[in-house]
Every structure is written in structure tokens, then in C-alpha cells.
XYZ file of C-alpha atoms in Angstrom:
513
model
C -35.407 44.207 62.881
C -37.035 44.378 59.435
C -37.798 47.665 57.625
C -39.146 48.284 54.146
C -39.506 51.414 52.036
C -39.376 52.364 48.356
C -37.173 54.091 45.814
C -37.028 54.025 41.994
C -34.662 53.744 39.054
C -35.167 55.145 35.535
C -36.133 52.808 32.690
C -36.052 54.712 29.410
C -38.561 57.545 29.821
C -40.360 55.611 32.556
C -39.181 54.102 35.845
C -39.105 50.942 37.944
C -40.310 51.311 41.526
C -37.867 49.429 43.766
C -38.634 47.958 47.163
C -35.789 48.573 49.649
C -35.884 45.927 52.396
C -33.452 46.028 55.304
C -32.785 43.416 57.961
C -30.337 44.131 60.794
C -29.607 41.279 63.163
C -26.883 40.065 65.496
C -23.979 38.170 64.001
C -20.725 38.918 62.246
C -20.867 42.678 61.412
C -21.321 43.345 57.718
C -23.192 45.428 55.170
C -24.357 43.612 52.035
C -26.645 44.645 49.166
C -28.398 42.022 47.021
C -30.896 42.226 44.172
C -28.942 42.675 40.918
C -27.425 46.049 41.844
C -24.787 47.773 39.711
C -21.436 49.056 40.981
C -22.770 52.514 41.886
C -25.441 50.999 44.152
C -23.004 48.549 45.754
C -20.731 51.488 46.561
C -23.630 53.104 48.421
C -22.632 50.945 51.422
C -19.648 53.222 51.961
C -21.486 56.463 51.150
C -24.409 55.662 53.442
C -22.182 54.514 56.329
C -19.980 57.616 56.267
C -22.899 59.999 55.644
C -24.825 58.629 58.624
C -21.757 58.780 60.851
C -21.186 62.403 59.808
C -24.724 63.192 60.970
C -24.221 61.321 64.260
C -26.269 58.291 63.180
C -23.576 55.704 63.817
C -24.363 52.231 62.463
C -24.267 49.582 65.176
C -22.067 46.504 64.636
C -24.747 44.265 63.198
C -25.203 42.059 60.170
C -27.026 44.381 57.742
C -28.650 42.995 54.603
C -30.266 45.277 52.006
C -32.517 43.547 49.491
C -33.653 45.406 46.379
C -36.806 43.944 44.870
C -37.924 42.750 42.367
C -34.687 40.781 42.310
C -34.758 40.069 38.542
C -34.679 43.767 37.515
C -31.239 45.310 37.113
C -30.849 48.432 39.294
C -28.584 51.309 38.252
C -27.697 54.729 39.612
C -27.201 56.422 42.954
C -30.763 57.548 43.687
C -31.312 54.650 46.153
C -28.878 56.107 48.731
C -31.491 58.124 50.619
C -33.969 55.239 50.799
C -31.321 52.951 52.315
C -30.290 55.643 54.812
C -33.911 56.370 55.822
C -34.656 52.690 56.418
C -31.476 52.304 58.515
C -32.311 55.409 60.592
C -35.683 53.897 61.496
C -34.247 50.408 61.921
C -31.610 51.570 64.428
C -34.002 53.898 66.276
C -32.415 57.215 65.263
C -35.759 58.401 63.881
C -38.790 57.984 66.132
C -40.971 56.610 63.343
C -42.983 53.349 63.201
C -41.430 50.968 60.666
C -44.760 50.530 58.834
C -44.895 54.283 58.091
C -42.056 53.892 55.581
C -44.268 51.606 53.494
C -46.116 54.710 52.260
C -42.940 56.610 51.369
C -40.546 56.727 48.419
C -37.089 58.278 48.778
C -34.840 59.598 46.014
C -31.414 61.166 46.239
C -27.665 60.633 46.268
C -25.765 61.064 49.534
C -22.539 62.975 50.007
C -20.095 61.902 52.720
C -21.300 64.816 54.883
C -24.903 63.627 54.774
C -26.129 66.082 52.151
C -28.831 64.816 49.770
C -27.835 65.607 46.207
C -29.895 65.957 43.010
C -30.499 63.066 40.623
C -31.305 62.695 36.931
C -34.770 61.811 35.645
C -36.770 63.213 38.568
C -39.766 64.091 36.398
C -39.891 60.694 34.655
C -39.540 58.842 37.986
C -42.043 61.053 39.774
C -44.741 60.503 37.151
C -44.446 56.724 37.590
C -44.581 57.042 41.392
C -47.713 59.198 41.112
C -49.421 56.265 39.340
C -48.646 53.903 42.249
C -50.106 53.569 45.744
C -47.242 55.506 47.333
C -48.466 58.577 49.220
C -45.276 60.479 50.087
C -42.305 61.270 47.836
C -39.197 62.663 49.524
C -36.693 64.243 47.141
C -33.520 66.368 47.157
C -34.143 70.087 47.557
C -32.175 70.698 44.354
C -34.811 68.733 42.402
C -37.800 70.625 43.863
C -38.434 72.813 40.816
C -38.515 69.833 38.488
C -40.579 67.719 40.881
C -43.197 70.463 41.191
C -44.130 69.753 37.560
C -45.554 66.406 38.717
C -48.273 68.384 40.500
C -49.549 69.521 37.109
C -50.838 66.023 36.355
C -54.604 65.655 36.479
C -55.902 64.433 39.869
C -52.400 64.277 41.345
C -52.644 63.343 45.049
C -48.969 62.633 45.660
C -47.414 64.511 48.599
C -43.930 65.734 47.635
C -41.388 66.910 50.211
C -37.901 68.370 49.782
C -34.925 67.873 52.090
C -31.282 68.854 51.826
C -29.607 66.538 54.373
C -30.194 63.588 56.708
C -30.985 65.774 59.747
C -33.829 67.421 57.828
C -34.946 63.984 56.677
C -35.186 62.780 60.299
C -37.210 65.852 61.327
C -39.533 65.496 58.341
C -40.262 61.802 58.995
C -40.942 62.339 62.712
C -43.201 65.314 61.988
C -45.076 63.553 59.176
C -46.043 60.513 61.232
C -47.115 62.585 64.239
C -49.001 65.512 62.691
C -51.274 66.393 59.778
C -49.745 66.768 56.323
C -50.573 70.506 56.334
C -48.917 71.226 59.697
C -47.065 74.602 59.759
C -43.807 72.817 60.612
C -43.935 71.080 57.227
C -44.363 74.260 55.198
C -40.701 74.628 54.260
C -40.544 70.981 53.120
C -43.692 70.849 50.978
C -43.292 71.093 47.207
C -46.290 73.040 45.972
C -47.959 73.067 42.567
C -46.278 75.816 40.523
C -48.187 78.782 39.185
C -48.796 78.923 35.439
C -46.393 81.847 35.049
C -43.583 80.062 36.865
C -43.721 76.669 35.167
C -44.326 77.625 31.542
C -41.248 77.950 29.389
C -41.315 81.069 27.263
C -43.685 80.275 24.416
C -43.435 83.504 22.478
C -39.770 84.326 22.724
C -38.506 87.416 20.977
C -38.204 86.209 17.398
C -35.261 87.943 15.764
C -35.138 85.561 12.819
C -37.642 85.284 9.993
C -37.994 83.664 6.607
C -37.939 87.202 5.239
C -34.250 87.357 6.135
C -33.719 84.915 3.258
C -33.831 86.612 -0.132
C -35.818 84.647 -2.724
C -36.005 80.825 -2.385
C -39.800 80.852 -2.517
C -39.914 77.144 -3.443
C -37.786 76.156 -0.431
C -39.845 78.349 1.898
C -43.041 76.783 0.622
C -41.628 73.297 1.097
C -40.690 74.071 4.707
C -44.129 75.559 5.361
C -45.705 72.302 4.157
C -43.232 70.290 6.259
C -44.163 72.237 9.407
C -47.891 71.793 8.792
C -47.694 68.042 8.134
C -44.578 67.057 10.108
C -42.835 65.963 6.908
C -39.115 65.237 6.545
C -37.124 67.468 4.194
C -33.897 67.167 2.209
C -32.365 70.320 0.680
C -29.586 69.993 -1.910
C -27.716 72.996 -3.261
C -24.361 74.785 -3.553
C -22.732 76.457 -0.530
C -24.061 79.874 0.361
C -27.499 79.433 -1.207
C -29.317 79.610 2.158
C -29.964 75.960 3.134
C -28.745 76.315 6.732
C -30.381 79.723 7.123
C -33.728 78.320 6.023
C -33.435 75.262 8.277
C -32.657 77.335 11.371
C -35.653 79.564 10.706
C -37.894 76.531 10.298
C -38.353 76.292 14.069
C -40.132 79.679 14.063
C -42.984 78.077 12.099
C -43.764 75.456 14.739
C -46.653 76.200 17.127
C -46.362 75.522 20.866
C -46.614 71.842 21.762
C -49.785 70.528 23.460
C -49.320 69.779 27.167
C -49.097 65.995 26.665
C -46.350 66.323 24.043
C -44.558 68.961 26.102
C -44.545 66.712 29.176
C -43.206 63.761 27.166
C -40.397 65.876 25.723
C -39.598 67.384 29.111
C -39.222 63.879 30.598
C -36.462 63.071 28.092
C -34.537 66.241 28.976
C -35.031 65.419 32.651
C -33.244 62.081 32.143
C -30.332 63.848 30.421
C -30.175 66.600 33.079
C -30.792 69.297 30.472
C -34.065 70.475 31.998
C -34.569 74.190 32.836
C -37.171 73.249 35.494
C -39.994 74.359 33.210
C -42.381 72.559 30.889
C -40.898 72.715 27.390
C -43.767 74.064 25.317
C -41.364 75.253 22.603
C -40.430 72.438 20.212
C -36.781 71.358 20.610
C -34.351 72.065 17.767
C -31.279 69.807 17.761
C -28.325 70.415 15.463
C -25.600 67.776 16.027
C -22.245 68.283 14.308
C -21.436 65.919 11.441
C -18.614 64.408 13.520
C -21.184 63.022 16.013
C -20.891 59.284 16.613
C -23.706 56.803 16.073
C -24.198 56.569 19.861
C -24.430 60.363 20.200
C -26.949 60.495 17.364
C -29.137 57.474 18.185
C -28.387 56.803 21.861
C -26.794 53.966 23.801
C -23.443 53.636 25.533
C -22.415 51.555 28.534
C -24.985 53.448 30.636
C -27.771 53.753 28.070
C -28.776 57.362 27.438
C -31.032 59.033 24.845
C -29.362 60.369 21.698
C -30.036 63.426 19.569
C -32.970 61.722 17.822
C -34.779 61.414 21.171
C -33.791 64.894 22.342
C -35.457 66.137 19.132
C -38.705 64.287 19.979
C -41.745 66.398 19.013
C -39.351 68.903 17.471
C -36.709 69.179 14.763
C -33.496 67.279 14.044
C -31.343 69.345 11.670
C -28.504 67.446 10.017
C -26.412 70.006 8.173
C -23.848 68.617 5.714
C -25.659 65.274 5.728
C -23.122 63.608 3.434
C -20.319 64.416 5.893
C -21.919 62.257 8.579
C -20.701 58.715 9.019
C -22.789 56.569 6.666
C -23.436 53.968 9.378
C -24.844 56.716 11.626
C -27.295 58.171 9.131
C -28.411 54.734 7.906
C -29.686 54.035 11.407
C -32.243 56.767 10.807
C -34.102 54.535 8.350
C -35.815 52.404 10.990
C -36.208 55.340 13.383
C -38.059 57.446 10.802
C -40.398 54.516 10.214
C -41.026 53.442 13.833
C -40.683 56.862 15.504
C -38.816 55.337 18.426
C -35.386 53.944 19.259
C -34.949 50.541 20.870
C -31.488 49.905 22.290
C -30.732 46.277 23.113
C -27.956 45.111 25.399
C -27.203 41.708 26.893
C -28.769 42.575 30.240
C -31.438 45.100 29.256
C -33.465 46.673 26.484
C -34.691 50.277 26.565
C -36.914 52.275 24.225
C -36.961 56.045 23.760
C -39.466 58.016 21.655
C -38.042 59.671 18.532
C -40.897 61.308 16.627
C -39.220 64.336 15.040
C -39.123 66.320 11.807
C -35.872 65.629 9.958
C -34.415 68.605 8.094
C -31.300 67.551 6.166
C -29.078 69.683 3.959
C -26.088 68.855 1.778
C -24.048 69.988 -1.202
C -24.479 68.171 -4.535
C -20.794 67.172 -4.690
C -17.514 67.497 -2.705
C -16.659 70.913 -4.177
C -20.311 71.954 -3.910
C -20.819 73.472 -7.363
C -22.321 70.682 -9.458
C -25.052 72.297 -11.565
C -24.169 75.808 -10.384
C -24.698 78.533 -13.021
C -21.650 80.609 -12.106
C -18.960 78.240 -10.812
C -17.652 75.123 -12.521
C -17.646 71.795 -10.653
C -14.144 70.348 -10.297
C -15.206 66.859 -9.143
C -14.999 63.730 -11.270
C -17.859 61.251 -11.588
C -16.394 58.820 -9.057
C -16.084 61.555 -6.414
C -19.653 62.715 -7.011
C -20.969 59.135 -6.891
C -19.165 58.346 -3.628
C -20.214 61.645 -2.071
C -23.934 61.548 -2.776
C -23.925 57.748 -2.413
C -23.733 58.191 1.362
C -27.464 58.939 1.170
C -28.969 55.573 0.331
C -32.108 55.013 -1.715
C -34.081 53.587 1.252
C -33.267 56.684 3.330
C -34.262 59.024 0.486
C -37.480 57.074 0.126
C -38.406 57.938 3.719
C -37.866 61.687 3.245
C -41.129 63.257 2.108
C -39.971 66.512 0.528
C -36.923 66.947 -1.731
C -35.853 70.506 -2.583
C -33.134 71.724 -4.947
C -31.926 75.105 -3.712
C -30.045 77.193 -6.269
C -27.745 80.159 -5.706
C -29.129 83.525 -6.754
C -27.273 85.925 -9.028
C -26.294 89.368 -7.749
C -28.862 91.199 -9.878
C -31.613 88.824 -8.652
C -30.658 89.492 -5.034
C -30.835 93.277 -5.551
C -34.216 93.068 -7.279
C -35.754 90.692 -4.732
C -34.413 92.637 -1.743
C -36.137 95.780 -3.063
C -39.433 93.955 -3.550
C -39.384 92.024 -0.272
C -41.278 93.617 2.585
C -39.621 93.615 6.021
C -41.194 91.346 8.646
C -40.316 91.131 12.335
C -41.603 87.623 12.946
C -43.332 84.612 11.458
C -46.476 84.820 13.595
C -48.839 84.747 10.611
C -47.107 81.696 9.129
C -47.053 79.996 12.528
C -50.812 80.570 12.880
C -51.357 79.173 9.380
C -49.412 76.040 10.307
C -51.396 75.667 13.548
C -54.707 75.973 11.662
C -53.583 73.347 9.141
C -52.673 70.951 11.949
C -56.059 71.440 13.598
C -57.803 70.961 10.251
C -55.796 67.748 9.733
C -57.364 66.141 12.798
C -60.662 66.033 10.900
C -59.700 65.369 7.305
C -56.280 63.683 7.231
C -57.509 60.146 7.835
C -58.671 58.084 4.879
C -57.771 60.588 2.157
C -59.411 59.204 -0.992
C -58.538 60.435 -4.474
C -60.998 60.984 -7.296
C -60.353 59.429 -10.715
C -58.431 62.425 -12.147
C -56.171 62.649 -9.127
C -55.566 58.906 -9.061
C -54.662 58.960 -12.758
C -52.223 61.831 -12.160
C -50.511 59.955 -9.339
C -50.284 56.717 -11.328
C -48.660 58.502 -14.266
C -46.133 60.176 -11.970
C -45.300 56.906 -10.201
C -44.710 55.119 -13.521
C -42.698 57.964 -15.068
C -40.507 58.594 -12.001
C -40.350 54.877 -11.106
C -41.390 55.584 -7.526
C -41.833 52.977 -4.806
C -45.061 52.222 -2.984
C -43.736 54.201 -0.007
C -43.041 57.231 -2.225
C -46.569 56.912 -3.600
C -47.956 57.208 -0.092
C -45.610 60.079 0.735
C -46.913 62.070 -2.246
C -50.510 61.579 -1.117
C -49.632 62.613 2.466
C -47.886 65.771 1.284
C -50.864 66.562 -0.991
C -53.191 66.069 1.993
C -51.115 68.569 3.989
C -51.303 71.106 1.156
C -55.077 70.607 1.146
C -55.086 71.208 4.911
C -53.217 74.490 4.401
C -55.971 75.471 1.946
C -58.575 74.111 4.391
C -59.915 71.884 1.623
C -61.888 68.778 2.595
C -60.672 66.835 -0.440
C -57.356 66.496 -2.247
C -57.510 68.298 -5.569
C -55.319 68.006 -8.681
C -53.477 71.228 -7.852
C -52.529 69.824 -4.440
C -51.138 66.653 -6.019
C -49.302 68.624 -8.693
C -47.563 70.720 -6.057
C -46.728 67.622 -3.986
C -45.152 66.016 -7.061
C -42.872 69.033 -7.480
C -41.189 68.046 -4.227
C -40.287 64.551 -5.550
C -38.783 65.709 -8.861
C -35.052 65.715 -8.044
C -33.214 63.436 -10.475
C -30.668 61.786 -8.195
C -29.272 59.756 -11.107
C -27.273 62.772 -12.242
C -25.380 62.653 -8.940
C -24.578 58.949 -9.149
């Protein structure tokens, strides 16, 4: 007897819908799976057999062949277990369901040896792809119900989603579905409903206990970070230890407004694949802070089973690399192409996957190994070779791709006392966050095709010639100036905007080399 149904496997932040075809006929008993399956799927023969026997669905001694189509696509993971079990239950007559009914169903879930249906990774990403297809019914593990309910938030979503916890419930659900209406009272406990707005939204206005006002002084650095938040610019801060670089970077996230729904859904899909999802839409921009000992794979992504790295987990948010010069040079050099393309493509012999990586890079480092080069109070103990090797880990091409460069200096004790008396206390950054949001909205109208008048163009040309800047740096200066104009809600870029933008490209890196 022939039976066909559907399942799916993740492919980056999307998914491949897989046809699961089963033929059971007389002959030498056996259980084979074909269709370019990985080891985990081939092992499903044992899991499915024992799980069905545990639920009193004993497999008859027949020659069973499972074909996974399309045959040329490599299949990975354990989420095909439930689809294989469902097709076998119908094939052997344990579920009183017409074989053609399974053609409208997609099954996801890993099986335990007791017949329990366990949660899988990437439910949201897979479910969104299934919703685009002709499949009408999606049957998922009960443990994934909260995440799967987010699929219902898609516009014009007509996909029926049902949750089950074991094979007995799966049998009851299938028999009830094909014999009654989809809104039958018996199906109530299995239906995954659209979540209410209160239940699915991640906290968008969390209690902000940190503020830029916690940082004494450093008005130039604060201004640079405000511009970076408004225009999604990358930032490099260089300064001695204890001057406030890390404190400023960690408070940067309080400037970012809530993500639009489309961006939030895209970010949430990535966390779904990595099983880091709190079963809510992530409207708050992610803030990732990998340790400097992180490997290139942890930072960029990859591995034997390809997974997203920190650059993708920071998508639509912030990637903070503290102590940038302590990172492996090979790791940080991989950022060059990522900052340009805003995505990561990982190539292997048998597959190639792409993950989005559009983030704001905030990097911080000391000017030398001891940290006190140029400090007004402490003397640097490093020789020229040490300084050159240390700062040389940040290559020219990488620096060229970072929009804003800030030198952060350490304040003297008397300056700290004076500034702390003058500084007004502030509980949150709501006013700054609103200013950033207004600048971003203003940018949608005036950011494209920013033309400079003659005075502005002359100013830029002089700066490019004097500082010996590249064509990319030239464009970066104009983009930063456009963002400053957006903060002022100015339709055109003025000389004062360009002058301020140039201040953030003035670090003389030759003194470190």
C-alpha cells in the first residue's frame, strides 16, 4: 500500500518542504529510508519502530520503503519522525483515515521510544514556509505550540495548526479531523489559536535601570552613539581602561526603538532555529556580546551542522565586541565582507546556507597592550613594536567599513566631581529613544540621493585630500552627515552637519602603528 504525507527541514532561516512517501509490500521484511537522508533521519527507523510498538501499533513484517523527496535535497534533523509514523499508522490500518487525507497534512516532531512527540528547533521558520504552500493542516509537538501560534499572526494566514503530545493523540486527531468539521468541540484541545496581543508581544518598554546619564562626561562619545543609533552606523571606541567604553556600549541598546513587525519576525526566526526563543515576538532589538575568546565559527556561524553565529543572532540589533584587539584576527577580519553584504553565506561541499546579518557593530579597544598610550595621568610602558602588533589586528579595510571613530579619554578626578554636580539625574532614555525614532522616520523621506551644495562638496573634498581617505570613507562621511541632518530634521545636508561628521573620522591611527 502506498501513502504520502509531508514534513519539512530547515534551510537557513527558511525551510524545505519534504514529501514523505511510504510503500509497504510483501517480501523480505525490512525498513529502508532513501532520499539523501543524514544519520539522524536514518536512525529514525529504530525510533519509529519502537515508539509505535510502545503505543501498540506493531509494524507488520513487510518490506517498508520510505522515500524522501525531492531526492536531490539533503535532509537533516529528527523532525521527520512524526510524519513517517503517521504515514505508517495509516498504511497499516491503525488509524481509520483515508490515505489521500494525509496529502493535506504536514507533520513535525521527534519521537521518543515511548511514543511521545518532542519539540524541534526552527518551528517558526518552518511554519512560515508551510503557510505559503498548499498544505492545509500542520500537526506539531505540544511543546512547540507557543512558538507555532506566532505563525497565526501572518496576514491572511489560513493554515490550521494542531498540537499533539504522543502517537495516541495523533491517531485520535487524524480520525476526528477527517470525519468532522475543523471546529468540532472534540478538536478544541488540539487547536493552536492565534495569540492575543498581550500574550505574544515581548516586553517593549522594560524597566530601564541604565541610562547615558550614569556615565559622567563623555559628551562626544554619547553624541556619536546617538548618531549611530539614528543611522545604524558602526562605531569604534578607542581609549584607556576605565574611561567608560563598555558602559557606553551597553547603554547604547536603550536608544534603539522597538523593531517593526517584519524585522521582529525575521529576528525571531533566527532565534527559533537556535532554540533561544522565549515564545514571543522579539520587538526589542537583540544585543549580543560575545567574549573575545569566541571562535570564528561561534562569531560567524558554521560547524558540521551549520548554525547561525553571533553576527546573525545580532540581526536588526547590536553586536558589541569589547576588547576588539583581543579577538583572533582571522575572526574579526571575516566581518569585512559581512558588514558590506549584511548577510553570511556558509559554503560546504554538500550545501550552502545564508543567514541575514544586518547589525550595528559597536567595537571597543585599548590603544595599546598596557592601555595607557596617550593617557594624561599614566605613562605607557609599551614599545613601538608591541603597539604596532596590538593595534595592527584591526586592519585598514575593516576600519574603512566602520562609520564612526571615537577617542574616549579618561577624566580627571576634579572633572568628575564638577560634571557629577552639574549633571541632572535621569531615570531612562525615553526622550533620546524618541529622537532616534523620529530621525529614522525622517530618513525614509530624505536619506536617498543626498546631494551636496558647492560649499559642502568643497569641504568634503578638502577633508578627503588632507586625511587621505578612500572612496568608501568619503561615502561614509556623507551618510553620517545625512543622519545628523535627519536628527535635526533638515531636508538638506548643511556644512555644520558635514563638519560634525568629519569629527568622527579624525583619529590618527598612524600614531598607533
